DNA sequence: TGTACATCAGTGAACGCGCGTTCACTGATGTAC
DNA sequence: TGTACATCAGTGAACGCGCGTTCACTGATGTAC
């Protein structure tokens, strides 16, 4: 009992350190993270933090994994809101929530998808499984919609470049993905599109030209979905 | 004469400072820029640099303006390679060169389109005119292709959201753009797409899933152009 | 052509601040008998 | 229930390094008469 409570305290402090780290990054950029700054905010000396993270790189890794998981959890939660057959509504909802999460958590988004932090090298075996989650969710959604006949097969994808088709095939087999290569391609293609929209919006390149960035994002994904024959009966 | 040569020397050193700054950013990230580091490399004390730039922020601003202009110059040069009527070939070439520039100059690309540098605020009246150039070139190309009847008008754009159409109309009038709002929309839409592709490639998110990132980019823009009825007779 | 003066690049010391990490240690809390 | 011991969070000093900016200055170069 006592041991558990000490462990709980330890985990609590680990969490508090991450929370303060995120606040600091929000103020000074992802590269502005600093152990001493966190220690100051926690009213503790800097060496104390080494009880909780072996180094600042360990802390950054924890923040990155958390960010991927937080994004994936948010998408999963939205996904769970829809009945089994509502392919179009589900996809629309999840893509809208993807953007909303990025705008609500710009630092976490930059941490996983923006400029790398100088001097930091991510331990790929730790970050990659988390990084896969958001991507795989969208891939599964598209794969199920196609399998259920709810989505138009994009004819262009019959003529994918050989180098790409064979790579995806091999990668897909190795990872045990249950969706066809064309759907994986479509997932990366669509993901790139929302990624560009979100990145440009996040760094205020879109707004001066378009005005209403949310309407822009929405119109873009609706157009994209219509091309796939995925038409929600109603948009929220 | 003598005066001019002293001025030339001054400008030379300003250039050398920027070159070293870019090298340092390549090694330590855009946020890793430092006057003292540059001074060390130039074999000069740090205060000497204040003869050339009023502050580190002034230097960053110069680097940003240079980056926008270098990108725009590269696109202009490619643009100039095509005869007047070659709308499809021209667009394809320019979009390919856009990516090539980003990959060849990742630091400059991050500087203008990636995470902002903590503590630095761009003087918008200085950076914005340069920032407009790449965007306006692509907009002009699409506008001319449409005006010449070489491009299919995307029917979806007749139903742009009101908030966007009216904003673009007003912005366009104020800036004196000679292209219709739908073309501006199309430009931002297309720009977002190549931006997402390039950003994800630059930070190695694409390669593990797709394998051949260049073929991916190429296929994406060909598909995009085909939807606009812009079909090059031959791809380089 | 020679001299007095102005211009300006660069120095060196200093200010006041930041950082990650190691180390020997104190002192409180929890554990085992 | 009481005592000896182990665990572990946190301290404070130190190492060795970084940064932007100001300031009074030296000394070379170029200019004007």
mmCIF file of N, CA, C and O in Angstrom, chain B residues 59-107:
data_model
loop_
_atom_site.group_PDB
_atom_site.id
_atom_site.type_symbol
_atom_site.label_atom_id
_atom_site.label_comp_id
_atom_site.label_asym_id
_atom_site.label_seq_id
_atom_site.Cartn_x
_atom_site.Cartn_y
_atom_site.Cartn_z
ATOM 1 N N UNK B 59 19.038 40.296 -38.538
ATOM 2 C CA UNK B 59 19.664 39.261 -39.359
ATOM 3 C C UNK B 59 18.646 38.202 -39.767
ATOM 4 O O UNK B 59 18.591 37.781 -40.930
ATOM 5 N N UNK B 60 17.836 37.775 -38.812
ATOM 6 C CA UNK B 60 16.814 36.768 -39.131
ATOM 7 C C UNK B 60 15.860 37.295 -40.199
ATOM 8 O O UNK B 60 15.512 36.581 -41.140
ATOM 9 N N UNK B 61 15.460 38.537 -40.061
ATOM 10 C CA UNK B 61 14.570 39.127 -41.066
ATOM 11 C C UNK B 61 15.210 39.084 -42.445
ATOM 12 O O UNK B 61 14.572 38.716 -43.442
ATOM 13 N N UNK B 62 16.501 39.434 -42.518
ATOM 14 C CA UNK B 62 17.196 39.403 -43.811
ATOM 15 C C UNK B 62 17.216 37.991 -44.373
ATOM 16 O O UNK B 62 17.031 37.782 -45.584
ATOM 17 N N UNK B 63 17.423 37.002 -43.499
ATOM 18 C CA UNK B 63 17.457 35.617 -43.961
ATOM 19 C C UNK B 63 16.094 35.182 -44.493
ATOM 20 O O UNK B 63 15.993 34.462 -45.490
ATOM 21 N N UNK B 64 15.040 35.620 -43.817
ATOM 22 C CA UNK B 64 13.689 35.251 -44.246
ATOM 23 C C UNK B 64 13.374 35.873 -45.605
ATOM 24 O O UNK B 64 12.881 35.196 -46.516
ATOM 25 N N UNK B 65 13.677 37.152 -45.746
ATOM 26 C CA UNK B 65 13.403 37.821 -47.024
ATOM 27 C C UNK B 65 14.206 37.162 -48.141
ATOM 28 O O UNK B 65 13.686 36.884 -49.235
ATOM 29 N N UNK B 66 15.471 36.874 -47.865
ATOM 30 C CA UNK B 66 16.298 36.172 -48.850
ATOM 31 C C UNK B 66 15.681 34.845 -49.254
ATOM 32 O O UNK B 66 15.705 34.464 -50.433
ATOM 33 N N UNK B 67 15.162 34.115 -48.277
ATOM 34 C CA UNK B 67 14.622 32.783 -48.561
ATOM 35 C C UNK B 67 13.407 32.883 -49.477
ATOM 36 O O UNK B 67 13.313 32.162 -50.475
ATOM 37 N N UNK B 68 12.501 33.786 -49.160
ATOM 38 C CA UNK B 68 11.335 33.974 -50.032
ATOM 39 C C UNK B 68 11.781 34.348 -51.437
ATOM 40 O O UNK B 68 11.281 33.826 -52.433
ATOM 41 N N UNK B 69 12.734 35.259 -51.523
ATOM 42 C CA UNK B 69 13.183 35.704 -52.836
ATOM 43 C C UNK B 69 13.930 34.614 -53.592
ATOM 44 O O UNK B 69 13.780 34.484 -54.806
ATOM 45 N N UNK B 70 14.704 33.824 -52.874
ATOM 46 C CA UNK B 70 15.422 32.738 -53.541
ATOM 47 C C UNK B 70 14.435 31.725 -54.109
ATOM 48 O O UNK B 70 14.578 31.259 -55.254
ATOM 49 N N UNK B 71 13.423 31.393 -53.327
ATOM 50 C CA UNK B 71 12.390 30.481 -53.829
ATOM 51 C C UNK B 71 11.697 31.084 -55.044
ATOM 52 O O UNK B 71 11.554 30.434 -56.085
ATOM 53 N N UNK B 72 11.307 32.346 -54.934
ATOM 54 C CA UNK B 72 10.594 33.003 -56.034
ATOM 55 C C UNK B 72 11.479 33.101 -57.277
ATOM 56 O O UNK B 72 11.011 32.873 -58.403
ATOM 57 N N UNK B 73 12.747 33.420 -57.078
ATOM 58 C CA UNK B 73 13.657 33.511 -58.224
ATOM 59 C C UNK B 73 13.778 32.158 -58.932
ATOM 60 O O UNK B 73 13.813 32.081 -60.158
ATOM 61 N N UNK B 74 13.859 31.103 -58.121
ATOM 62 C CA UNK B 74 13.966 29.762 -58.702
ATOM 63 C C UNK B 74 12.721 29.424 -59.522
ATOM 64 O O UNK B 74 12.813 28.880 -60.633
ATOM 65 N N UNK B 75 11.558 29.758 -58.969
ATOM 66 C CA UNK B 75 10.318 29.489 -59.698
ATOM 67 C C UNK B 75 10.248 30.344 -60.963
ATOM 68 O O UNK B 75 9.872 29.858 -62.032
ATOM 69 N N UNK B 76 10.635 31.612 -60.858
ATOM 70 C CA UNK B 76 10.630 32.506 -62.021
ATOM 71 C C UNK B 76 11.523 31.957 -63.124
ATOM 72 O O UNK B 76 11.166 31.995 -64.307
ATOM 73 N N UNK B 77 12.689 31.478 -62.728
ATOM 74 C CA UNK B 77 13.631 30.969 -63.720
ATOM 75 C C UNK B 77 13.042 29.770 -64.449
ATOM 76 O O UNK B 77 13.143 29.652 -65.677
ATOM 77 N N UNK B 78 12.390 28.890 -63.698
ATOM 78 C CA UNK B 78 11.767 27.729 -64.343
ATOM 79 C C UNK B 78 10.632 28.193 -65.254
ATOM 80 O O UNK B 78 10.509 27.739 -66.396
ATOM 81 N N UNK B 79 9.838 29.088 -64.753
ATOM 82 C CA UNK B 79 8.722 29.659 -65.519
ATOM 83 C C UNK B 79 9.198 30.192 -66.871
ATOM 84 O O UNK B 79 8.555 29.990 -67.907
ATOM 85 N N UNK B 80 10.356 30.841 -66.857
ATOM 86 C CA UNK B 80 10.866 31.494 -68.064
ATOM 87 C C UNK B 80 11.337 30.494 -69.109
ATOM 88 O O UNK B 80 11.587 30.860 -70.261
ATOM 89 N N UNK B 81 11.449 29.245 -68.708
ATOM 90 C CA UNK B 81 11.956 28.247 -69.651
ATOM 91 C C UNK B 81 10.910 27.797 -70.673
ATOM 92 O O UNK B 81 11.237 27.125 -71.640
ATOM 93 N N UNK B 82 9.642 28.137 -70.440
ATOM 94 C CA UNK B 82 8.585 27.583 -71.280
ATOM 95 C C UNK B 82 8.012 28.622 -72.231
ATOM 96 O O UNK B 82 7.880 29.791 -71.862
ATOM 97 N N UNK B 83 7.646 28.203 -73.425
ATOM 98 C CA UNK B 83 6.999 29.119 -74.368
ATOM 99 C C UNK B 83 5.615 29.519 -73.856
ATOM 100 O O UNK B 83 5.018 28.807 -73.032
ATOM 101 N N UNK B 84 5.130 30.632 -74.374
ATOM 102 C CA UNK B 84 3.923 31.254 -73.839
ATOM 103 C C UNK B 84 2.739 30.299 -73.678
ATOM 104 O O UNK B 84 2.042 30.338 -72.674
ATOM 105 N N UNK B 85 2.516 29.434 -74.644
ATOM 106 C CA UNK B 85 1.295 28.632 -74.603
ATOM 107 C C UNK B 85 1.380 27.348 -73.803
ATOM 108 O O UNK B 85 0.372 26.668 -73.603
ATOM 109 N N UNK B 86 2.572 27.009 -73.293
ATOM 110 C CA UNK B 86 2.769 25.698 -72.672
ATOM 111 C C UNK B 86 2.297 25.691 -71.219
ATOM 112 O O UNK B 86 3.084 25.487 -70.300
ATOM 113 N N UNK B 87 1.016 25.874 -71.020
ATOM 114 C CA UNK B 87 0.487 26.051 -69.667
ATOM 115 C C UNK B 87 0.722 24.843 -68.773
ATOM 116 O O UNK B 87 1.141 24.984 -67.627
ATOM 117 N N UNK B 88 0.443 23.677 -69.320
ATOM 118 C CA UNK B 88 0.566 22.478 -68.502
ATOM 119 C C UNK B 88 2.027 22.169 -68.177
ATOM 120 O O UNK B 88 2.381 21.910 -67.028
ATOM 121 N N UNK B 89 2.871 22.229 -69.190
ATOM 122 C CA UNK B 89 4.285 21.936 -68.975
ATOM 123 C C UNK B 89 4.882 22.918 -67.970
ATOM 124 O O UNK B 89 5.663 22.547 -67.084
ATOM 125 N N UNK B 90 4.507 24.170 -68.119
ATOM 126 C CA UNK B 90 5.013 25.217 -67.254
ATOM 127 C C UNK B 90 4.617 24.969 -65.788
ATOM 128 O O UNK B 90 5.454 24.990 -64.893
ATOM 129 N N UNK B 91 3.357 24.663 -65.578
ATOM 130 C CA UNK B 91 2.890 24.440 -64.205
ATOM 131 C C UNK B 91 3.571 23.217 -63.598
ATOM 132 O O UNK B 91 4.043 23.253 -62.461
ATOM 133 N N UNK B 92 3.642 22.173 -64.390
ATOM 134 C CA UNK B 92 4.309 20.965 -63.902
ATOM 135 C C UNK B 92 5.751 21.264 -63.510
ATOM 136 O O UNK B 92 6.213 20.902 -62.432
ATOM 137 N N UNK B 93 6.449 21.953 -64.401
ATOM 138 C CA UNK B 93 7.846 22.288 -64.127
ATOM 139 C C UNK B 93 8.010 23.122 -62.877
ATOM 140 O O UNK B 93 8.866 22.847 -62.026
ATOM 141 N N UNK B 94 7.168 24.124 -62.735
ATOM 142 C CA UNK B 94 7.297 25.019 -61.585
ATOM 143 C C UNK B 94 6.983 24.281 -60.275
ATOM 144 O O UNK B 94 7.680 24.465 -59.267
ATOM 145 N N UNK B 95 5.969 23.421 -60.318
ATOM 146 C CA UNK B 95 5.634 22.699 -59.086
ATOM 147 C C UNK B 95 6.726 21.701 -58.712
ATOM 148 O O UNK B 95 7.011 21.490 -57.529
ATOM 149 N N UNK B 96 7.340 21.103 -59.714
ATOM 150 C CA UNK B 96 8.443 20.184 -59.414
ATOM 151 C C UNK B 96 9.634 20.941 -58.814
ATOM 152 O O UNK B 96 10.287 20.461 -57.883
ATOM 153 N N UNK B 97 9.879 22.124 -59.358
ATOM 154 C CA UNK B 97 11.007 22.917 -58.873
ATOM 155 C C UNK B 97 10.745 23.452 -57.461
ATOM 156 O O UNK B 97 11.674 23.604 -56.659
ATOM 157 N N UNK B 98 9.495 23.696 -57.155
ATOM 158 C CA UNK B 98 9.125 24.146 -55.814
ATOM 159 C C UNK B 98 9.593 23.121 -54.775
ATOM 160 O O UNK B 98 10.280 23.459 -53.814
ATOM 161 N N UNK B 99 9.245 21.880 -55.014
ATOM 162 C CA UNK B 99 9.681 20.821 -54.099
ATOM 163 C C UNK B 99 11.205 20.690 -54.082
ATOM 164 O O UNK B 99 11.818 20.556 -53.021
ATOM 165 N N UNK B 100 11.806 20.729 -55.267
ATOM 166 C CA UNK B 100 13.253 20.552 -55.340
ATOM 167 C C UNK B 100 13.963 21.628 -54.529
ATOM 168 O O UNK B 100 14.930 21.360 -53.818
ATOM 169 N N UNK B 101 13.462 22.847 -54.604
ATOM 170 C CA UNK B 101 14.076 23.932 -53.837
ATOM 171 C C UNK B 101 13.955 23.668 -52.336
ATOM 172 O O UNK B 101 14.915 23.856 -51.576
ATOM 173 N N UNK B 102 12.783 23.229 -51.932
ATOM 174 C CA UNK B 102 12.561 22.966 -50.501
ATOM 175 C C UNK B 102 13.511 21.881 -49.990
ATOM 176 O O UNK B 102 14.092 22.004 -48.912
ATOM 177 N N UNK B 103 13.689 20.831 -50.783
ATOM 178 C CA UNK B 103 14.557 19.736 -50.344
ATOM 179 C C UNK B 103 16.021 20.152 -50.370
ATOM 180 O O UNK B 103 16.820 19.707 -49.540
ATOM 181 N N UNK B 104 16.382 21.015 -51.311
ATOM 182 C CA UNK B 104 17.769 21.453 -51.423
ATOM 183 C C UNK B 104 18.097 22.515 -50.376
ATOM 184 O O UNK B 104 19.256 22.706 -50.014
ATOM 185 N N UNK B 105 17.084 23.209 -49.895
ATOM 186 C CA UNK B 105 17.289 24.285 -48.917
ATOM 187 C C UNK B 105 16.338 24.127 -47.744
ATOM 188 O O UNK B 105 15.508 25.005 -47.480
ATOM 189 N N UNK B 106 16.457 23.011 -47.043
ATOM 190 C CA UNK B 106 15.469 22.713 -46.000
ATOM 191 C C UNK B 106 15.422 23.772 -44.908
ATOM 192 O O UNK B 106 14.362 24.052 -44.354
ATOM 193 N N UNK B 107 16.576 24.368 -44.604
ATOM 194 C CA UNK B 107 16.601 25.361 -43.542
ATOM 195 C C UNK B 107 15.841 26.618 -43.949
ATOM 196 O O UNK B 107 15.049 27.155 -43.173
#
